[in-house]
Amino acid sequence: MRIAHHHLELDTGSGISLNDITPQLRGLVARSGIANGTLIVTSRHTTTALTINENETRLLEDVRDFFSRLVPADAKYLHNDIHLRDCPPDEPENAHAHIVAMLLGSSEVVPVVDGELDLGTWQSVMLVELDGPRTRTVNVQLMGI
Ligand code: ZN
């Protein structure tokens, strides 16, 4: 049994952006020497999420529009009363980003089979930025033989 751990860093786009990290994950699997096992990705942030879906430009625009309508950034949120919280004064008003992150979840698991990520043809692993642009870190853990 072998275990490998990596921090994947990426710069995200403004507002909501979906960032395909599948090529980087495939590279880590290839260099790990692990042929069969499990890849776990977790976000290290409270205003990002991880999802597996199709990386298609118009769909990603639909997703941005949908979440913007579902949880509008300019609605009233207690978290955005920065002056009532114990936090730095430059804290962003980002309650909407936290809420969408909770809906989507912060981790994904992908089987590694014969040295490859066992994803469907149209599946990509994407970091969903909900309060960008920022530099973000994704945990990647590979376990297997
Ligand atoms: Zn916040």
PDB file of N, CA, C and O and ligand atoms in Angstrom, residues 46-47 79-80 82 85 91-98 131 134, ligand 1:
ATOM      1  N   THR A  46     -13.589  27.507   2.456  1.00  0.00           N
ATOM      2  CA  THR A  46     -15.006  27.471   2.798  1.00  0.00           C
ATOM      3  C   THR A  46     -15.882  28.141   1.738  1.00  0.00           C
ATOM      4  O   THR A  46     -17.109  28.132   1.852  1.00  0.00           O
ATOM      5  N   THR A  47     -15.246  28.727   0.725  1.00  0.00           N
ATOM      6  CA  THR A  47     -16.032  29.334  -0.355  1.00  0.00           C
ATOM      7  C   THR A  47     -15.637  28.756  -1.710  1.00  0.00           C
ATOM      8  O   THR A  47     -15.692  29.434  -2.735  1.00  0.00           O
ATOM      9  N   HIS A  79     -24.015  36.954   7.911  1.00  0.00           N
ATOM     10  CA  HIS A  79     -22.563  36.802   7.763  1.00  0.00           C
ATOM     11  C   HIS A  79     -21.927  38.052   7.141  1.00  0.00           C
ATOM     12  O   HIS A  79     -20.736  38.323   7.355  1.00  0.00           O
ATOM     13  N   ASN A  80     -22.725  38.790   6.363  1.00  0.00           N
ATOM     14  CA  ASN A  80     -22.185  39.977   5.681  1.00  0.00           C
ATOM     15  C   ASN A  80     -22.212  41.239   6.555  1.00  0.00           C
ATOM     16  O   ASN A  80     -21.759  42.291   6.112  1.00  0.00           O
ATOM     17  N   ILE A  82     -20.259  42.630   8.524  1.00  0.00           N
ATOM     18  CA  ILE A  82     -18.855  42.508   8.923  1.00  0.00           C
ATOM     19  C   ILE A  82     -18.596  43.250  10.242  1.00  0.00           C
ATOM     20  O   ILE A  82     -17.848  42.753  11.097  1.00  0.00           O
ATOM     21  N   ARG A  85     -19.091  41.237  13.405  1.00  0.00           N
ATOM     22  CA  ARG A  85     -18.327  39.991  13.549  1.00  0.00           C
ATOM     23  C   ARG A  85     -16.929  40.282  14.061  1.00  0.00           C
ATOM     24  O   ARG A  85     -16.408  41.378  13.910  1.00  0.00           O
ATOM     25  N   GLU A  91     -12.528  41.677   5.520  1.00  0.00           N
ATOM     26  CA  GLU A  91     -13.276  40.439   5.261  1.00  0.00           C
ATOM     27  C   GLU A  91     -14.327  40.681   4.168  1.00  0.00           C
ATOM     28  O   GLU A  91     -15.085  41.644   4.237  1.00  0.00           O
ATOM     29  N   PRO A  92     -14.377  39.840   3.143  1.00  0.00           N
ATOM     30  CA  PRO A  92     -15.356  40.065   2.071  1.00  0.00           C
ATOM     31  C   PRO A  92     -16.774  39.684   2.492  1.00  0.00           C
ATOM     32  O   PRO A  92     -16.972  38.852   3.376  1.00  0.00           O
ATOM     33  N   GLU A  93     -17.747  40.321   1.846  1.00  0.00           N
ATOM     34  CA  GLU A  93     -19.152  39.954   2.067  1.00  0.00           C
ATOM     35  C   GLU A  93     -19.463  38.790   1.139  1.00  0.00           C
ATOM     36  O   GLU A  93     -19.742  38.975  -0.049  1.00  0.00           O
ATOM     37  N   ASN A  94     -19.390  37.582   1.686  1.00  0.00           N
ATOM     38  CA  ASN A  94     -19.437  36.413   0.805  1.00  0.00           C
ATOM     39  C   ASN A  94     -20.312  35.281   1.339  1.00  0.00           C
ATOM     40  O   ASN A  94     -20.041  34.107   1.065  1.00  0.00           O
ATOM     41  N   ALA A  95     -21.363  35.621   2.071  1.00  0.00           N
ATOM     42  CA  ALA A  95     -22.251  34.588   2.611  1.00  0.00           C
ATOM     43  C   ALA A  95     -22.799  33.692   1.494  1.00  0.00           C
ATOM     44  O   ALA A  95     -22.896  32.473   1.661  1.00  0.00           O
ATOM     45  N   HIS A  96     -23.146  34.317   0.358  1.00  0.00           N
ATOM     46  CA  HIS A  96     -23.682  33.529  -0.768  1.00  0.00           C
ATOM     47  C   HIS A  96     -22.702  32.438  -1.184  1.00  0.00           C
ATOM     48  O   HIS A  96     -23.108  31.313  -1.500  1.00  0.00           O
ATOM     49  N   ALA A  97     -21.400  32.753  -1.170  1.00  0.00           N
ATOM     50  CA  ALA A  97     -20.382  31.782  -1.590  1.00  0.00           C
ATOM     51  C   ALA A  97     -20.301  30.613  -0.608  1.00  0.00           C
ATOM     52  O   ALA A  97     -20.191  29.448  -1.004  1.00  0.00           O
ATOM     53  N   HIS A  98     -20.379  30.913   0.693  1.00  0.00           N
ATOM     54  CA  HIS A  98     -20.370  29.840   1.701  1.00  0.00           C
ATOM     55  C   HIS A  98     -21.572  28.909   1.500  1.00  0.00           C
ATOM     56  O   HIS A  98     -21.457  27.681   1.600  1.00  0.00           O
ATOM     57  N   ASP A 131     -16.039  32.702  -4.836  1.00  0.00           N
ATOM     58  CA  ASP A 131     -15.747  34.060  -4.363  1.00  0.00           C
ATOM     59  C   ASP A 131     -14.383  34.508  -4.885  1.00  0.00           C
ATOM     60  O   ASP A 131     -13.517  34.945  -4.132  1.00  0.00           O
ATOM     61  N   ARG A 134      -9.021  34.223  -6.573  1.00  0.00           N
ATOM     62  CA  ARG A 134      -8.126  33.958  -5.452  1.00  0.00           C
ATOM     63  C   ARG A 134      -7.150  32.848  -5.845  1.00  0.00           C
ATOM     64  O   ARG A 134      -7.385  32.134  -6.806  1.00  0.00           O
TER      65      ARG A 134
HETATM   66 ZN    ZN B   1     -17.147  34.596   4.741  1.00  0.00          ZN
END
